[in-house]
Amino acid sequence: EMKFTGAVESPYDPRTYDFDMLAGEVSLPESAKYSVPDVGIYMQNQIPDCVNEAVYKGGEIVNFKELGKHIKLSPRGGHAVCMKKTGLPLGSGMYPRVAMDFAREGLFLAEDIVHDTTLSEAEYINWTPTAEQKQRASLYKIDGYAQVDCNEQSIKKAIYYATQSRNFVIALMRVGNTYWIAPDGSTTWSKDKILPIQRPKQITSGHEILFDEYFYKNGRLCIGFINSWSEEWADNGRGWFYFDEHQDLIPEILVGYDSKSLIEVFPVFTYNFKFNLKKGDRGQDVVALQKALARFGFFKVTATGYYGEVTEQAVTDFQEAYASEVLAPFGLKKGTGYFGYYSRQKMNNLLK
């Protein structure tokens, strides 16, 4: 019997980056797909948490690219520590951003870190890693994550970025029986009968999957994904659907990212700041400043074009990160939040 618990859409968090703001405009190819070797499919009937399975599978892809070898991670352990953190009962639905927060904090659990892979979920909750195990777990973390708008360009941009860097894209889907019932009414997991996944007439649950490919077929955008039910499902645990049929059934998409690869994959984000900026200013220069600060990890909300307290603090953090070039000429050690000559000069050099 197939089992899965429903993933739950994350509560709104204004601190989450918008990926379009980070990446800027870019020309994308007609298709993109992960080139890493097959890292296998988790068996969700053994580990009932589709969110952690998607995040941890993404973590394995990340670490294969980073370390050149397959590190088997433990979504069962991730499920347990997330449940402990949130206070939710074991086996209940999970917010995708909670699992991504753990990944960002360096709490990916590798099976070789936990050692005893026979531990139950309840025992994982009470398991306390040693300092050495925590240090090793920190090797597997992601640098950050951003939300992705549910439109063709934004999703393509996120998947393309993930395939070109050491990152991944997860999506919360509203799913129904078309994932296991063919158009002729037969119950099956055969790829020849259920792919492409048809739009379900009745939604049965929320389900987290990992987007690993996009391509066009008959002029329509198609999204390929890794599922967590079994390697026996569809095409060795992978499936695909027409985006236009499912667009309104995707309430949340998140992409892991790091500033270094953003600049490498999307090097076209440039801007020349000619004028000083300060708290209270508005306009396109402020939008560009907010996007630039976000690109380097200093601005954590959506660009508004208003230079308020959040922008002032982001500028302060930027100045202190480059204190020797921005503050030292004035004999300062702490940032001022005023985007003046030396701050402009440093930002313009970074954006060249």
mmCIF file of C-alpha atoms in Angstrom:
data_model
loop_
_atom_site.group_PDB
_atom_site.id
_atom_site.type_symbol
_atom_site.label_atom_id
_atom_site.label_comp_id
_atom_site.label_asym_id
_atom_site.label_seq_id
_atom_site.Cartn_x
_atom_site.Cartn_y
_atom_site.Cartn_z
ATOM 1 C CA GLU A 1 0.000 0.000 0.000
ATOM 2 C CA MET A 2 1.371 3.421 -0.953
ATOM 3 C CA LYS A 3 1.651 5.832 1.952
ATOM 4 C CA PHE A 4 2.477 9.514 2.086
ATOM 5 C CA THR A 5 1.834 12.370 4.442
ATOM 6 C CA GLY A 6 0.757 15.741 3.163
ATOM 7 C CA ALA A 7 3.346 18.468 2.814
ATOM 8 C CA VAL A 8 2.059 21.794 4.147
ATOM 9 C CA GLU A 9 2.622 25.174 2.512
ATOM 10 C CA SER A 10 5.050 27.235 4.581
ATOM 11 C CA PRO A 11 3.798 30.327 6.423
ATOM 12 C CA TYR A 12 4.716 33.570 4.686
ATOM 13 C CA ASP A 13 8.135 34.831 5.694
ATOM 14 C CA PRO A 14 9.161 38.278 4.367
ATOM 15 C CA ARG A 15 12.814 37.455 5.090
ATOM 16 C CA THR A 16 12.919 34.863 2.289
ATOM 17 C CA TYR A 17 14.764 36.036 -0.811
ATOM 18 C CA ASP A 18 12.985 36.236 -4.159
ATOM 19 C CA PHE A 19 15.075 34.282 -6.658
ATOM 20 C CA ASP A 20 14.285 36.552 -9.606
ATOM 21 C CA MET A 21 15.696 39.461 -7.629
ATOM 22 C CA LEU A 22 18.904 37.525 -6.962
ATOM 23 C CA ALA A 23 19.432 36.217 -10.472
ATOM 24 C CA GLY A 24 18.339 39.145 -12.629
ATOM 25 C CA GLU A 25 17.519 38.724 -16.309
ATOM 26 C CA VAL A 26 19.189 35.979 -18.320
ATOM 27 C CA SER A 27 18.816 34.162 -21.634
ATOM 28 C CA LEU A 28 17.979 30.500 -20.986
ATOM 29 C CA PRO A 29 18.488 27.380 -23.115
ATOM 30 C CA GLU A 30 15.537 25.312 -24.370
ATOM 31 C CA SER A 31 16.299 22.537 -21.876
ATOM 32 C CA ALA A 32 18.335 21.838 -18.750
ATOM 33 C CA LYS A 33 18.887 18.690 -16.715
ATOM 34 C CA TYR A 34 21.106 17.504 -13.879
ATOM 35 C CA SER A 35 24.253 15.810 -15.146
ATOM 36 C CA VAL A 36 25.171 14.089 -11.870
ATOM 37 C CA PRO A 37 25.017 10.274 -11.808
ATOM 38 C CA ASP A 38 21.839 8.667 -10.528
ATOM 39 C CA VAL A 39 21.802 9.029 -6.733
ATOM 40 C CA GLY A 40 18.830 6.743 -6.230
ATOM 41 C CA ILE A 41 15.299 7.238 -4.977
ATOM 42 C CA TYR A 42 14.189 7.226 -1.360
ATOM 43 C CA MET A 43 11.429 4.805 -0.355
ATOM 44 C CA GLN A 44 8.721 6.918 1.222
ATOM 45 C CA ASN A 45 6.776 3.967 2.587
ATOM 46 C CA GLN A 46 9.790 3.501 4.883
ATOM 47 C CA ILE A 47 10.382 7.184 5.688
ATOM 48 C CA PRO A 48 7.047 9.042 5.754
ATOM 49 C CA ASP A 49 8.149 12.626 5.100
ATOM 50 C CA CYS A 50 8.125 13.747 1.464
ATOM 51 C CA VAL A 51 9.533 17.190 2.364
ATOM 52 C CA ASN A 52 12.701 15.908 4.009
ATOM 53 C CA GLU A 53 13.059 13.276 1.294
ATOM 54 C CA ALA A 54 13.032 15.984 -1.386
ATOM 55 C CA VAL A 55 15.398 18.246 0.573
ATOM 56 C CA TYR A 56 17.769 15.424 1.452
ATOM 57 C CA LYS A 57 17.824 14.132 -2.119
ATOM 58 C CA GLY A 58 18.741 17.656 -3.148
ATOM 59 C CA GLY A 59 21.433 17.584 -0.469
ATOM 60 C CA GLU A 60 22.890 14.423 -1.961
ATOM 61 C CA ILE A 61 23.043 16.072 -5.376
ATOM 62 C CA VAL A 62 24.675 19.145 -3.847
ATOM 63 C CA ASN A 63 27.285 17.089 -2.083
ATOM 64 C CA PHE A 64 28.045 14.871 -5.050
ATOM 65 C CA LYS A 65 28.909 18.014 -6.998
ATOM 66 C CA GLU A 66 30.900 19.449 -4.092
ATOM 67 C CA LEU A 67 32.720 16.315 -2.886
ATOM 68 C CA GLY A 68 32.783 14.175 -6.019
ATOM 69 C CA LYS A 69 31.214 11.220 -4.249
ATOM 70 C CA HIS A 70 27.799 10.082 -3.139
ATOM 71 C CA ILE A 71 27.109 10.831 0.528
ATOM 72 C CA LYS A 72 24.023 8.958 1.687
ATOM 73 C CA LEU A 73 21.960 11.281 3.840
ATOM 74 C CA SER A 74 19.244 10.319 6.301
ATOM 75 C CA PRO A 75 15.825 11.894 5.627
ATOM 76 C CA ARG A 76 14.511 9.783 8.485
ATOM 77 C CA GLY A 77 16.857 11.651 10.820
ATOM 78 C CA GLY A 78 15.915 14.955 9.202
ATOM 79 C CA HIS A 79 12.250 14.188 9.758
ATOM 80 C CA ALA A 80 12.871 13.458 13.433
ATOM 81 C CA VAL A 81 14.882 16.604 14.164
ATOM 82 C CA CYS A 82 12.342 18.752 12.268
ATOM 83 C CA MET A 83 9.541 17.258 14.321
ATOM 84 C CA LYS A 84 11.476 18.015 17.500
ATOM 85 C CA LYS A 85 12.138 21.571 16.385
ATOM 86 C CA THR A 86 8.509 22.279 15.490
ATOM 87 C CA GLY A 87 6.854 20.210 18.195
ATOM 88 C CA LEU A 88 4.700 18.472 15.582
ATOM 89 C CA PRO A 89 3.966 14.753 16.003
ATOM 90 C CA LEU A 90 6.080 12.239 14.111
ATOM 91 C CA GLY A 91 4.624 11.450 10.709
ATOM 92 C CA SER A 92 2.715 14.727 10.324
ATOM 93 C CA GLY A 93 3.019 17.097 7.377
ATOM 94 C CA MET A 94 6.058 19.358 7.247
ATOM 95 C CA TYR A 95 6.683 22.936 6.105
ATOM 96 C CA PRO A 96 9.281 22.965 3.274
ATOM 97 C CA ARG A 97 11.014 26.046 4.702
ATOM 98 C CA VAL A 98 11.589 24.294 8.037
ATOM 99 C CA ALA A 99 13.522 21.516 6.299
ATOM 100 C CA MET A 100 15.433 24.062 4.211
ATOM 101 C CA ASP A 101 16.270 26.038 7.359
ATOM 102 C CA PHE A 102 17.842 22.889 8.820
ATOM 103 C CA ALA A 103 19.782 22.338 5.611
ATOM 104 C CA ARG A 104 21.043 25.925 5.772
ATOM 105 C CA GLU A 105 22.041 25.537 9.417
ATOM 106 C CA GLY A 106 24.219 22.526 8.597
ATOM 107 C CA LEU A 107 21.948 19.901 10.115
ATOM 108 C CA PHE A 108 21.910 17.453 7.241
ATOM 109 C CA LEU A 109 22.314 14.049 8.857
ATOM 110 C CA ALA A 110 24.450 11.576 6.947
ATOM 111 C CA GLU A 111 23.938 7.891 7.629
ATOM 112 C CA ASP A 112 27.654 7.516 8.378
ATOM 113 C CA ILE A 113 27.393 10.331 10.951
ATOM 114 C CA VAL A 114 24.487 8.794 12.791
ATOM 115 C CA HIS A 115 26.185 5.370 12.517
ATOM 116 C CA ASP A 116 23.234 3.402 13.859
ATOM 117 C CA THR A 117 20.817 3.362 10.909
ATOM 118 C CA THR A 118 18.434 1.102 12.817
ATOM 119 C CA LEU A 119 17.324 3.937 15.104
ATOM 120 C CA SER A 120 13.602 4.660 15.030
ATOM 121 C CA GLU A 121 12.358 8.180 14.360
ATOM 122 C CA ALA A 122 11.618 8.581 18.064
ATOM 123 C CA GLU A 123 15.166 7.511 18.901
ATOM 124 C CA TYR A 124 16.551 9.992 16.377
ATOM 125 C CA ILE A 125 14.761 12.763 18.253
ATOM 126 C CA ASN A 126 16.685 11.875 21.409
ATOM 127 C CA TRP A 127 19.976 11.305 19.599
ATOM 128 C CA THR A 128 22.562 13.985 20.396
ATOM 129 C CA PRO A 129 25.490 14.366 17.982
ATOM 130 C CA THR A 130 28.989 14.838 19.310
ATOM 131 C CA ALA A 131 30.979 17.972 18.507
ATOM 132 C CA GLU A 132 32.873 16.010 15.842
ATOM 133 C CA GLN A 133 29.630 14.776 14.280
ATOM 134 C CA LYS A 134 28.219 18.306 14.218
ATOM 135 C CA GLN A 135 31.361 19.524 12.495
ATOM 136 C CA ARG A 136 31.076 16.821 9.860
ATOM 137 C CA ALA A 137 27.373 17.497 9.364
ATOM 138 C CA SER A 138 28.181 21.167 8.693
ATOM 139 C CA LEU A 139 30.086 20.073 5.566
ATOM 140 C CA TYR A 140 26.826 19.155 3.916
ATOM 141 C CA LYS A 141 24.857 22.363 4.443
ATOM 142 C CA ILE A 142 23.425 24.647 1.786
ATOM 143 C CA ASP A 143 24.323 28.329 1.876
ATOM 144 C CA GLY A 144 20.782 29.646 1.595
ATOM 145 C CA TYR A 145 17.496 29.367 -0.249
ATOM 146 C CA ALA A 146 15.049 31.609 -2.096
ATOM 147 C CA GLN A 147 11.440 31.449 -3.193
ATOM 148 C CA VAL A 148 10.636 31.024 -6.886
ATOM 149 C CA ASP A 149 7.617 32.562 -8.598
ATOM 150 C CA CYS A 150 5.395 30.011 -10.323
ATOM 151 C CA ASN A 151 5.769 31.141 -13.927
ATOM 152 C CA GLU A 152 7.654 29.659 -16.893
ATOM 153 C CA GLN A 153 10.640 31.995 -16.878
ATOM 154 C CA SER A 154 11.208 31.894 -13.130
ATOM 155 C CA ILE A 155 10.969 28.111 -12.887
ATOM 156 C CA LYS A 156 13.254 27.611 -15.872
ATOM 157 C CA LYS A 157 15.730 30.065 -14.370
ATOM 158 C CA ALA A 158 15.748 28.219 -11.034
ATOM 159 C CA ILE A 159 16.145 24.763 -12.590
ATOM 160 C CA TYR A 160 18.840 25.994 -14.972
ATOM 161 C CA TYR A 161 20.716 27.594 -12.085
ATOM 162 C CA ALA A 162 20.470 24.429 -9.987
ATOM 163 C CA THR A 163 21.782 22.255 -12.811
ATOM 164 C CA GLN A 164 24.737 24.597 -13.359
ATOM 165 C CA SER A 165 25.654 24.991 -9.691
ATOM 166 C CA ARG A 166 25.683 22.878 -6.514
ATOM 167 C CA ASN A 167 22.028 23.475 -5.677
ATOM 168 C CA PHE A 168 18.505 22.113 -6.130
ATOM 169 C CA VAL A 169 14.836 23.071 -6.558
ATOM 170 C CA ILE A 170 11.972 21.610 -4.510
ATOM 171 C CA ALA A 171 8.269 22.165 -5.107
ATOM 172 C CA LEU A 172 5.076 21.597 -3.160
ATOM 173 C CA MET A 173 2.497 20.003 -5.476
ATOM 174 C CA ARG A 174 -1.209 19.428 -5.078
ATOM 175 C CA VAL A 175 -1.476 15.804 -6.206
ATOM 176 C CA GLY A 176 -4.256 13.340 -6.925
ATOM 177 C CA ASN A 177 -4.863 9.864 -8.315
ATOM 178 C CA THR A 178 -3.373 10.625 -11.736
ATOM 179 C CA TYR A 179 -0.019 9.839 -10.108
ATOM 180 C CA TRP A 180 -1.057 6.178 -9.840
ATOM 181 C CA ILE A 181 -4.165 5.727 -11.984
ATOM 182 C CA ALA A 182 -3.940 5.660 -15.778
ATOM 183 C CA PRO A 183 -6.447 7.434 -18.056
ATOM 184 C CA ASP A 184 -8.097 4.035 -18.692
ATOM 185 C CA GLY A 185 -8.841 3.750 -14.964
ATOM 186 C CA SER A 186 -6.281 1.075 -14.147
ATOM 187 C CA THR A 187 -4.133 1.381 -11.018
ATOM 188 C CA THR A 188 -0.514 1.373 -12.096
ATOM 189 C CA TRP A 189 2.919 2.918 -11.698
ATOM 190 C CA SER A 190 3.918 2.161 -15.295
ATOM 191 C CA LYS A 191 5.602 5.112 -16.980
ATOM 192 C CA ASP A 192 3.948 4.194 -20.273
ATOM 193 C CA LYS A 193 0.522 4.658 -18.705
ATOM 194 C CA ILE A 194 0.854 7.585 -16.269
ATOM 195 C CA LEU A 195 3.437 9.854 -17.951
ATOM 196 C CA PRO A 196 3.063 12.659 -18.538
ATOM 197 C CA ILE A 197 1.212 13.131 -15.260
ATOM 198 C CA GLN A 198 -2.289 14.374 -16.032
ATOM 199 C CA ARG A 199 -3.982 17.120 -14.065
ATOM 200 C CA PRO A 200 -5.853 15.424 -11.188
ATOM 201 C CA LYS A 201 -9.597 15.994 -11.083
ATOM 202 C CA GLN A 202 -9.571 15.621 -7.318
ATOM 203 C CA ILE A 203 -6.715 16.712 -5.029
ATOM 204 C CA THR A 204 -5.838 14.184 -2.342
ATOM 205 C CA SER A 205 -2.778 15.694 -0.678
ATOM 206 C CA GLY A 206 0.162 18.046 -0.712
ATOM 207 C CA HIS A 207 3.376 16.360 -1.868
ATOM 208 C CA GLU A 208 6.968 17.629 -2.087
ATOM 209 C CA ILE A 209 9.058 16.729 -5.142
ATOM 210 C CA LEU A 210 12.425 17.788 -6.548
ATOM 211 C CA PHE A 211 12.509 19.467 -9.969
ATOM 212 C CA ASP A 212 15.498 18.156 -11.921
ATOM 213 C CA GLU A 213 14.773 19.051 -15.544
ATOM 214 C CA TYR A 214 12.845 21.244 -17.947
ATOM 215 C CA PHE A 215 12.326 20.820 -21.683
ATOM 216 C CA TYR A 216 9.788 21.615 -24.398
ATOM 217 C CA LYS A 217 7.467 19.142 -26.081
ATOM 218 C CA ASN A 218 4.976 20.199 -28.745
ATOM 219 C CA GLY A 219 5.819 23.805 -27.895
ATOM 220 C CA ARG A 220 4.830 23.385 -24.236
ATOM 221 C CA LEU A 221 7.094 23.633 -21.192
ATOM 222 C CA CYS A 222 7.577 20.311 -19.414
ATOM 223 C CA ILE A 223 8.962 19.851 -15.896
ATOM 224 C CA GLY A 224 10.843 16.692 -14.929
ATOM 225 C CA PHE A 225 11.014 15.696 -11.288
ATOM 226 C CA ILE A 226 12.299 13.159 -8.787
ATOM 227 C CA ASN A 227 9.599 11.523 -6.682
ATOM 228 C CA SER A 228 10.132 9.759 -3.354
ATOM 229 C CA TRP A 229 7.670 6.898 -3.461
ATOM 230 C CA SER A 230 9.840 4.190 -4.971
ATOM 231 C CA GLU A 231 12.252 3.399 -7.811
ATOM 232 C CA GLU A 232 9.399 1.316 -9.188
ATOM 233 C CA TRP A 233 7.259 4.426 -9.691
ATOM 234 C CA ALA A 234 7.095 5.682 -13.298
ATOM 235 C CA ASP A 235 10.558 6.096 -14.863
ATOM 236 C CA ASN A 236 12.825 4.752 -12.098
ATOM 237 C CA GLY A 237 11.276 7.144 -9.597
ATOM 238 C CA ARG A 238 11.144 10.073 -12.001
ATOM 239 C CA GLY A 239 8.234 11.674 -13.834
ATOM 240 C CA TRP A 240 7.240 14.746 -15.808
ATOM 241 C CA PHE A 241 4.216 16.930 -16.537
ATOM 242 C CA TYR A 242 3.108 19.794 -18.742
ATOM 243 C CA PHE A 243 3.569 22.972 -16.731
ATOM 244 C CA ASP A 244 0.487 24.745 -18.074
ATOM 245 C CA GLU A 245 -1.739 21.918 -16.778
ATOM 246 C CA HIS A 246 -0.348 22.069 -13.227
ATOM 247 C CA GLN A 247 0.714 25.691 -12.726
ATOM 248 C CA ASP A 248 -2.056 26.538 -10.255
ATOM 249 C CA LEU A 249 -1.326 23.313 -8.330
ATOM 250 C CA ILE A 250 2.184 24.448 -7.290
ATOM 251 C CA PRO A 251 1.782 26.765 -4.267
ATOM 252 C CA GLU A 252 5.451 26.845 -3.212
ATOM 253 C CA ILE A 253 8.832 26.485 -4.950
ATOM 254 C CA LEU A 254 12.199 26.916 -3.218
ATOM 255 C CA VAL A 255 15.720 26.870 -4.633
ATOM 256 C CA GLY A 256 18.959 26.464 -2.719
ATOM 257 C CA TYR A 257 21.629 28.986 -3.699
ATOM 258 C CA ASP A 258 25.007 30.456 -2.862
ATOM 259 C CA SER A 259 26.316 33.884 -3.832
ATOM 260 C CA LYS A 260 29.447 32.572 -5.546
ATOM 261 C CA SER A 261 27.620 30.372 -8.032
ATOM 262 C CA LEU A 262 24.919 33.013 -8.614
ATOM 263 C CA ILE A 263 27.581 35.320 -9.977
ATOM 264 C CA GLU A 264 29.158 32.518 -12.015
ATOM 265 C CA VAL A 265 25.873 31.321 -13.556
ATOM 266 C CA PHE A 266 24.265 34.773 -13.930
ATOM 267 C CA PRO A 267 27.211 37.135 -14.534
ATOM 268 C CA VAL A 268 25.119 39.661 -16.468
ATOM 269 C CA PHE A 269 23.748 41.470 -13.415
ATOM 270 C CA THR A 270 25.540 44.820 -13.637
ATOM 271 C CA TYR A 271 24.820 48.341 -12.495
ATOM 272 C CA ASN A 272 26.846 51.517 -12.197
ATOM 273 C CA PHE A 273 25.943 53.545 -9.133
ATOM 274 C CA LYS A 274 26.637 57.211 -9.902
ATOM 275 C CA PHE A 275 24.885 58.886 -6.985
ATOM 276 C CA ASN A 276 25.067 58.653 -3.207
ATOM 277 C CA LEU A 277 22.009 57.139 -1.522
ATOM 278 C CA LYS A 278 20.598 57.496 1.976
ATOM 279 C CA LYS A 279 17.653 56.578 4.168
ATOM 280 C CA GLY A 280 14.444 58.034 2.799
ATOM 281 C CA ASP A 281 15.461 57.861 -0.876
ATOM 282 C CA ARG A 282 13.266 56.116 -3.446
ATOM 283 C CA GLY A 283 13.633 55.052 -7.059
ATOM 284 C CA GLN A 284 15.394 52.755 -9.509
ATOM 285 C CA ASP A 285 18.828 53.341 -7.947
ATOM 286 C CA VAL A 286 17.452 52.051 -4.636
ATOM 287 C CA VAL A 287 15.913 48.991 -6.347
ATOM 288 C CA ALA A 288 19.282 48.256 -7.962
ATOM 289 C CA LEU A 289 21.080 48.738 -4.640
ATOM 290 C CA GLN A 290 18.700 46.345 -2.887
ATOM 291 C CA LYS A 291 19.178 43.742 -5.623
ATOM 292 C CA ALA A 292 22.952 44.134 -5.476
ATOM 293 C CA LEU A 293 22.989 43.820 -1.689
ATOM 294 C CA ALA A 294 20.782 40.721 -1.934
ATOM 295 C CA ARG A 295 23.114 39.198 -4.501
ATOM 296 C CA PHE A 296 25.965 39.380 -2.002
ATOM 297 C CA GLY A 297 23.874 38.168 0.924
ATOM 298 C CA PHE A 298 23.188 41.442 2.752
ATOM 299 C CA PHE A 299 19.561 42.196 1.834
ATOM 300 C CA LYS A 300 17.016 39.553 2.782
ATOM 301 C CA VAL A 301 13.625 40.829 1.620
ATOM 302 C CA THR A 302 11.975 41.760 -1.676
ATOM 303 C CA ALA A 303 13.259 44.931 -3.339
ATOM 304 C CA THR A 304 10.830 47.818 -2.800
ATOM 305 C CA GLY A 305 12.672 50.859 -4.112
ATOM 306 C CA TYR A 306 12.470 52.534 -0.706
ATOM 307 C CA TYR A 307 15.638 53.130 1.329
ATOM 308 C CA GLY A 308 14.330 52.375 4.803
ATOM 309 C CA GLU A 309 15.753 50.861 7.957
ATOM 310 C CA VAL A 310 16.206 47.411 6.390
ATOM 311 C CA THR A 311 18.230 48.834 3.501
ATOM 312 C CA GLU A 312 20.211 51.059 5.856
ATOM 313 C CA GLN A 313 21.166 48.034 7.960
ATOM 314 C CA ALA A 314 22.071 46.028 4.841
ATOM 315 C CA VAL A 315 24.358 48.863 3.700
ATOM 316 C CA THR A 316 25.898 48.970 7.171
ATOM 317 C CA ASP A 317 26.607 45.225 7.025
ATOM 318 C CA PHE A 318 28.059 45.625 3.523
ATOM 319 C CA GLN A 319 30.340 48.441 4.683
ATOM 320 C CA GLU A 320 31.593 46.450 7.657
ATOM 321 C CA ALA A 321 32.275 43.412 5.461
ATOM 322 C CA TYR A 322 34.555 45.595 3.297
ATOM 323 C CA ALA A 323 35.686 47.897 6.087
ATOM 324 C CA SER A 324 39.288 48.225 4.897
ATOM 325 C CA GLU A 325 38.143 49.748 1.584
ATOM 326 C CA VAL A 326 34.942 51.523 2.609
ATOM 327 C CA LEU A 327 35.345 52.659 6.226
ATOM 328 C CA ALA A 328 39.092 52.850 6.789
ATOM 329 C CA PRO A 329 39.569 55.901 4.509
ATOM 330 C CA PHE A 330 37.369 57.803 6.976
ATOM 331 C CA GLY A 331 38.959 56.266 10.054
ATOM 332 C CA LEU A 332 35.716 54.415 10.828
ATOM 333 C CA LYS A 333 35.248 50.895 12.160
ATOM 334 C CA LYS A 334 31.456 50.685 12.126
ATOM 335 C CA GLY A 335 29.218 51.159 9.111
ATOM 336 C CA THR A 336 27.061 54.262 8.779
ATOM 337 C CA GLY A 337 24.303 52.961 6.501
ATOM 338 C CA TYR A 338 24.966 55.864 4.122
ATOM 339 C CA PHE A 339 25.766 54.674 0.578
ATOM 340 C CA GLY A 340 28.477 57.194 -0.286
ATOM 341 C CA TYR A 341 31.512 57.442 -2.575
ATOM 342 C CA TYR A 342 33.647 54.574 -1.238
ATOM 343 C CA SER A 343 30.609 52.294 -0.835
ATOM 344 C CA ARG A 344 29.556 53.043 -4.417
ATOM 345 C CA GLN A 345 33.067 52.457 -5.690
ATOM 346 C CA LYS A 346 33.290 49.074 -3.954
ATOM 347 C CA MET A 347 29.856 47.950 -5.146
ATOM 348 C CA ASN A 348 30.543 49.031 -8.714
ATOM 349 C CA ASN A 349 33.813 47.055 -8.683
ATOM 350 C CA LEU A 350 32.011 43.972 -7.399
ATOM 351 C CA LEU A 351 29.385 44.229 -10.127
ATOM 352 C CA LYS A 352 31.847 44.612 -13.008
#
